[in-house]
Amino acid sequence: MLARAWGMGRSLAMYHGIPGRHRRMVRFYGQFLGPGDLALDVGAHVGSRVRAWRRIGARVVAVEPQPDCVRVLRLFFGRDPGVTVLPGAVGARSGRARIGVSRRTPTVSSMSADWIRTVSGDDGFSRVRWDHEVEVDVVTLDDLVETYGVPAFCKIDVEGFEVEVLTGLHTPLQALSFEYLPPAHDGALAALELVSRLGPYTYNYSPVETLRFASDRWLTAGELVRLLERHRPLGRSGDVYARLSAPAS
């Protein structure tokens, strides 16, 4: 119980308690979203993106597999008709699956046992313990598109489960993002390949919650890979952003 309380308190402080971060998020995501647009938050955690996107005026579907985080999302947004909180996960196919939960550090809870094994050997994760499992419902991005419509933006932050999430998408989205973690570099390249197959995308990279792009122009997939290779030795995470360079057909 104490580990759960500490973990959730840490997440709330990190994502809602840093002065100025909310305003920076609103400015940053304003380039992808406008009033009335639909946004998908896959791995919504405690809702920092949901909060910013609602400030912009976007409608939000927030998908989150961790029960404690779902409780927070419902507390914050349960009475907001512009937010749909969907308990569960997104994957390659619909059904049921288990998530490995780190109750003390819920930001790194993951649906991917392979990812957990990979990052467990990294110094940055030496104190992390995945000490609980929860079985959750799983839907695909295609399911969400069919139910709610095509989003203007989709954020995917699922701790190593990005390839499975993107495998379940066959509709090109106007813009999306997925997490990059240096110890799981190969997984990010596989996710990039899946995005590239969807349509003519250009890319950029934002390191470690800076809400700033590392490149002053949008890049090809090959240029993005070279940029990630330069950031990889720093050992810090970030997010890859993709946007269609031509309208979806």
CSV table of C-alpha atoms in Angstrom, one decimal:
chain,number,residue,atom,x,y,z
A,1,MET,CA,0.0,0.0,0.0
A,2,LEU,CA,2.8,2.4,0.9
A,3,ALA,CA,4.6,1.6,-2.4
A,4,ARG,CA,1.4,2.3,-4.4
A,5,ALA,CA,0.8,5.6,-2.6
A,6,TRP,CA,4.4,6.7,-3.0
A,7,GLY,CA,4.4,5.8,-6.7
A,8,MET,CA,1.2,7.6,-7.5
A,9,GLY,CA,2.2,10.6,-5.5
A,10,ARG,CA,5.5,10.7,-7.4
A,11,SER,CA,3.7,10.5,-10.8
A,12,LEU,CA,1.3,13.3,-9.8
A,13,ALA,CA,4.2,15.5,-8.8
A,14,MET,CA,6.2,14.8,-11.9
A,15,TYR,CA,3.4,15.3,-14.4
A,16,HIS,CA,1.2,17.9,-12.7
A,17,GLY,CA,3.4,19.6,-10.2
A,18,ILE,CA,6.2,21.2,-12.2
A,19,PRO,CA,5.6,24.9,-12.8
A,20,GLY,CA,5.2,26.0,-16.4
A,21,ARG,CA,5.0,22.5,-17.9
A,22,HIS,CA,1.3,22.6,-18.5
A,23,ARG,CA,1.6,25.9,-20.4
A,24,ARG,CA,4.5,24.5,-22.5
A,25,MET,CA,2.4,21.4,-23.3
A,26,VAL,CA,-0.4,23.6,-24.5
A,27,ARG,CA,1.9,25.5,-26.8
A,28,PHE,CA,3.7,22.4,-28.1
A,29,TYR,CA,0.6,20.3,-28.9
A,30,GLY,CA,-1.1,23.3,-30.4
A,31,GLN,CA,0.8,22.6,-33.6
A,32,PHE,CA,-1.0,19.2,-33.9
A,33,LEU,CA,-4.4,19.8,-32.3
A,34,GLY,CA,-7.1,22.5,-32.4
A,35,PRO,CA,-10.6,23.0,-30.9
A,36,GLY,CA,-12.9,20.1,-31.7
A,37,ASP,CA,-10.1,17.8,-32.9
A,38,LEU,CA,-9.9,14.2,-31.6
A,39,ALA,CA,-6.8,13.0,-29.8
A,40,LEU,CA,-5.9,9.5,-28.6
A,41,ASP,CA,-3.8,9.2,-25.5
A,42,VAL,CA,-2.5,5.6,-25.4
A,43,GLY,CA,-0.9,5.1,-22.1
A,44,ALA,CA,-2.5,8.2,-20.5
A,45,HIS,CA,-1.0,7.5,-17.0
A,46,VAL,CA,-2.2,10.4,-14.8
A,47,GLY,CA,-3.5,12.6,-17.6
A,48,SER,CA,-1.0,15.4,-18.0
A,49,ARG,CA,-1.5,15.3,-21.8
A,50,VAL,CA,-5.3,15.0,-21.4
A,51,ARG,CA,-5.3,18.1,-19.3
A,52,ALA,CA,-3.3,20.1,-21.9
A,53,TRP,CA,-5.3,18.8,-24.9
A,54,ARG,CA,-8.6,19.8,-23.2
A,55,ARG,CA,-7.1,23.2,-22.7
A,56,ILE,CA,-6.6,23.4,-26.4
A,57,GLY,CA,-10.2,22.3,-26.9
A,58,ALA,CA,-9.6,18.8,-28.3
A,59,ARG,CA,-11.8,15.8,-27.5
A,60,VAL,CA,-9.7,13.0,-25.9
A,61,VAL,CA,-9.9,9.3,-25.6
A,62,ALA,CA,-7.5,8.3,-22.8
A,63,VAL,CA,-6.5,4.6,-22.7
A,64,GLU,CA,-4.8,3.4,-19.5
A,65,PRO,CA,-4.2,-0.2,-18.2
A,66,GLN,CA,-3.1,0.5,-14.6
A,67,PRO,CA,-6.1,0.5,-12.3
A,68,ASP,CA,-4.6,3.2,-9.9
A,69,CYS,CA,-4.0,5.5,-12.9
A,70,VAL,CA,-7.6,4.9,-14.2
A,71,ARG,CA,-8.9,6.0,-10.8
A,72,VAL,CA,-6.9,9.2,-11.1
A,73,LEU,CA,-8.1,9.9,-14.6
A,74,ARG,CA,-11.7,9.4,-13.5
A,75,LEU,CA,-11.2,11.7,-10.6
A,76,PHE,CA,-9.8,14.4,-12.8
A,77,PHE,CA,-11.9,14.0,-15.9
A,78,GLY,CA,-14.8,11.7,-15.1
A,79,ARG,CA,-17.3,14.6,-15.3
A,80,ASP,CA,-15.8,16.1,-18.5
A,81,PRO,CA,-18.0,15.1,-21.5
A,82,GLY,CA,-15.0,15.8,-23.8
A,83,VAL,CA,-12.9,13.0,-22.2
A,84,THR,CA,-13.5,9.3,-22.5
A,85,VAL,CA,-11.5,7.2,-20.0
A,86,LEU,CA,-11.0,3.7,-21.4
A,87,PRO,CA,-9.5,1.2,-18.9
A,88,GLY,CA,-7.3,-1.3,-20.6
A,89,ALA,CA,-4.5,-1.5,-23.2
A,90,VAL,CA,-3.9,-1.2,-26.9
A,91,GLY,CA,-2.1,-4.0,-28.8
A,92,ALA,CA,-1.8,-5.9,-32.0
A,93,ARG,CA,-5.1,-7.7,-31.5
A,94,SER,CA,-8.1,-7.4,-29.2
A,95,GLY,CA,-8.4,-9.8,-26.2
A,96,ARG,CA,-6.9,-10.0,-22.8
A,97,ALA,CA,-3.3,-9.6,-21.7
A,98,ARG,CA,-1.2,-9.0,-18.5
A,99,ILE,CA,0.7,-5.9,-17.6
A,100,GLY,CA,3.8,-5.9,-15.3
A,101,VAL,CA,3.2,-3.2,-12.8
A,102,SER,CA,5.9,-1.4,-10.9
A,103,ARG,CA,4.0,-0.1,-7.9
A,104,ARG,CA,6.7,2.2,-6.7
A,105,THR,CA,7.6,3.5,-10.2
A,106,PRO,CA,4.3,3.2,-12.2
A,107,THR,CA,5.7,5.2,-15.1
A,108,VAL,CA,7.6,2.1,-16.3
A,109,SER,CA,4.9,-0.5,-15.9
A,110,SER,CA,4.8,-2.4,-19.2
A,111,MET,CA,2.8,-4.9,-21.2
A,112,SER,CA,6.1,-6.2,-22.7
A,113,ALA,CA,7.9,-8.9,-20.8
A,114,ASP,CA,10.7,-8.7,-23.3
A,115,TRP,CA,11.1,-5.0,-22.7
A,116,ILE,CA,11.2,-5.5,-19.0
A,117,ARG,CA,14.0,-8.1,-19.4
A,118,THR,CA,15.9,-5.7,-21.7
A,119,VAL,CA,15.8,-2.6,-19.6
A,120,SER,CA,16.4,-4.5,-16.3
A,121,GLY,CA,20.0,-4.8,-17.3
A,122,ASP,CA,20.4,-1.0,-17.8
A,123,ASP,CA,21.9,1.0,-14.9
A,124,GLY,CA,19.0,3.5,-15.1
A,125,PHE,CA,16.5,0.7,-14.1
A,126,SER,CA,18.7,-1.0,-11.5
A,127,ARG,CA,16.3,-0.1,-8.7
A,128,VAL,CA,13.0,-0.7,-10.5
A,129,ARG,CA,11.0,-3.8,-9.5
A,130,TRP,CA,8.0,-5.0,-11.5
A,131,ASP,CA,6.2,-6.5,-8.4
A,132,HIS,CA,2.7,-7.0,-9.5
A,133,GLU,CA,0.6,-8.2,-12.5
A,134,VAL,CA,-2.9,-7.2,-13.7
A,135,GLU,CA,-4.9,-8.8,-16.5
A,136,VAL,CA,-6.6,-6.1,-18.7
A,137,ASP,CA,-8.7,-5.8,-21.8
A,138,VAL,CA,-6.8,-5.1,-25.0
A,139,VAL,CA,-8.2,-3.3,-28.1
A,140,THR,CA,-6.4,-2.2,-31.3
A,141,LEU,CA,-5.9,1.2,-32.7
A,142,ASP,CA,-8.1,0.1,-35.6
A,143,ASP,CA,-10.8,-0.6,-33.1
A,144,LEU,CA,-10.5,2.8,-31.6
A,145,VAL,CA,-10.6,4.5,-35.0
A,146,GLU,CA,-13.7,2.5,-35.9
A,147,THR,CA,-15.4,3.5,-32.6
A,148,TYR,CA,-14.3,7.1,-32.1
A,149,GLY,CA,-13.1,8.3,-35.5
A,150,VAL,CA,-9.7,9.1,-37.0
A,151,PRO,CA,-7.7,11.3,-34.5
A,152,ALA,CA,-5.8,14.3,-35.5
A,153,PHE,CA,-3.1,13.2,-33.1
A,154,CYS,CA,-2.2,10.0,-31.2
A,155,LYS,CA,0.3,9.7,-28.4
A,156,ILE,CA,1.7,6.2,-27.7
A,157,ASP,CA,3.6,5.9,-24.5
A,158,VAL,CA,3.6,2.2,-23.6
A,159,GLU,CA,7.0,1.2,-22.3
A,160,GLY,CA,8.2,-1.1,-25.0
A,161,PHE,CA,4.8,-2.2,-26.4
A,162,GLU,CA,4.9,0.3,-29.3
A,163,VAL,CA,5.4,-2.3,-32.0
A,164,GLU,CA,2.4,-4.2,-30.8
A,165,VAL,CA,0.3,-1.0,-30.7
A,166,LEU,CA,1.3,0.1,-34.2
A,167,THR,CA,0.8,-3.4,-35.6
A,168,GLY,CA,-2.9,-2.9,-34.9
A,169,LEU,CA,-3.1,0.2,-37.0
A,170,HIS,CA,-3.8,0.3,-40.7
A,171,THR,CA,-5.1,3.8,-41.1
A,172,PRO,CA,-2.6,6.6,-41.6
A,173,LEU,CA,-3.0,9.2,-38.9
A,174,GLN,CA,-2.3,12.9,-39.5
A,175,ALA,CA,0.2,12.9,-36.6
A,176,LEU,CA,1.4,10.6,-33.9
A,177,SER,CA,4.2,10.1,-31.4
A,178,PHE,CA,5.9,7.1,-29.7
A,179,GLU,CA,8.5,6.9,-26.9
A,180,TYR,CA,12.2,6.3,-27.6
A,181,LEU,CA,14.3,4.7,-25.0
A,182,PRO,CA,18.0,4.1,-25.8
A,183,PRO,CA,18.3,0.6,-24.1
A,184,ALA,CA,15.4,-0.5,-26.4
A,185,HIS,CA,16.8,1.2,-29.6
A,186,ASP,CA,16.0,-1.7,-31.9
A,187,GLY,CA,12.3,-1.6,-30.8
A,188,ALA,CA,12.1,2.0,-31.7
A,189,LEU,CA,13.5,1.3,-35.2
A,190,ALA,CA,10.9,-1.4,-35.6
A,191,ALA,CA,8.1,1.0,-34.6
A,192,LEU,CA,9.5,3.6,-37.0
A,193,GLU,CA,9.3,1.0,-39.8
A,194,LEU,CA,5.7,0.4,-39.1
A,195,VAL,CA,4.9,4.1,-39.1
A,196,SER,CA,6.8,4.5,-42.4
A,197,ARG,CA,4.6,1.8,-44.0
A,198,LEU,CA,1.4,3.7,-43.2
A,199,GLY,CA,2.1,6.7,-45.3
A,200,PRO,CA,4.6,9.5,-46.3
A,201,TYR,CA,5.6,10.7,-42.9
A,202,THR,CA,8.3,13.1,-41.8
A,203,TYR,CA,9.8,13.0,-38.3
A,204,ASN,CA,11.3,14.8,-35.4
A,205,TYR,CA,12.5,14.0,-31.9
A,206,SER,CA,11.9,15.6,-28.5
A,207,PRO,CA,14.3,14.6,-25.7
A,208,VAL,CA,13.2,13.9,-22.2
A,209,GLU,CA,10.0,15.9,-21.7
A,210,THR,CA,11.6,19.0,-23.0
A,211,LEU,CA,8.7,19.7,-25.3
A,212,ARG,CA,11.2,21.0,-27.9
A,213,PHE,CA,12.3,19.4,-31.1
A,214,ALA,CA,15.9,18.4,-31.5
A,215,SER,CA,15.9,19.3,-35.2
A,216,ASP,CA,14.8,22.7,-36.6
A,217,ARG,CA,13.3,20.9,-39.6
A,218,TRP,CA,11.3,17.7,-40.1
A,219,LEU,CA,13.4,14.7,-41.2
A,220,THR,CA,13.2,11.7,-43.3
A,221,ALA,CA,13.2,8.3,-41.6
A,222,GLY,CA,16.9,7.8,-42.3
A,223,GLU,CA,17.8,11.3,-41.0
A,224,LEU,CA,15.8,10.5,-37.8
A,225,VAL,CA,17.7,7.3,-37.2
A,226,ARG,CA,21.0,9.2,-37.5
A,227,LEU,CA,19.6,11.8,-35.0
A,228,LEU,CA,18.6,9.0,-32.6
A,229,GLU,CA,22.1,7.5,-32.9
A,230,ARG,CA,23.6,10.8,-31.7
A,231,HIS,CA,21.2,10.9,-28.7
A,232,ARG,CA,21.5,7.2,-27.9
A,233,PRO,CA,24.8,7.5,-25.9
A,234,LEU,CA,23.2,10.0,-23.5
A,235,GLY,CA,21.0,7.2,-22.3
A,236,ARG,CA,17.9,9.4,-21.8
A,237,SER,CA,14.4,8.8,-23.2
A,238,GLY,CA,12.4,11.0,-25.5
A,239,ASP,CA,9.6,10.9,-28.0
A,240,VAL,CA,9.6,10.5,-31.8
A,241,TYR,CA,7.0,12.6,-33.6
A,242,ALA,CA,5.6,11.7,-37.1
A,243,ARG,CA,3.4,13.8,-39.3
A,244,LEU,CA,2.0,13.1,-42.7
A,245,SER,CA,3.8,15.1,-45.4
A,246,ALA,CA,0.8,14.7,-47.7
A,247,PRO,CA,-2.9,14.4,-46.9
A,248,ALA,CA,-4.1,10.8,-46.1
A,249,SER,CA,-5.9,9.2,-49.1
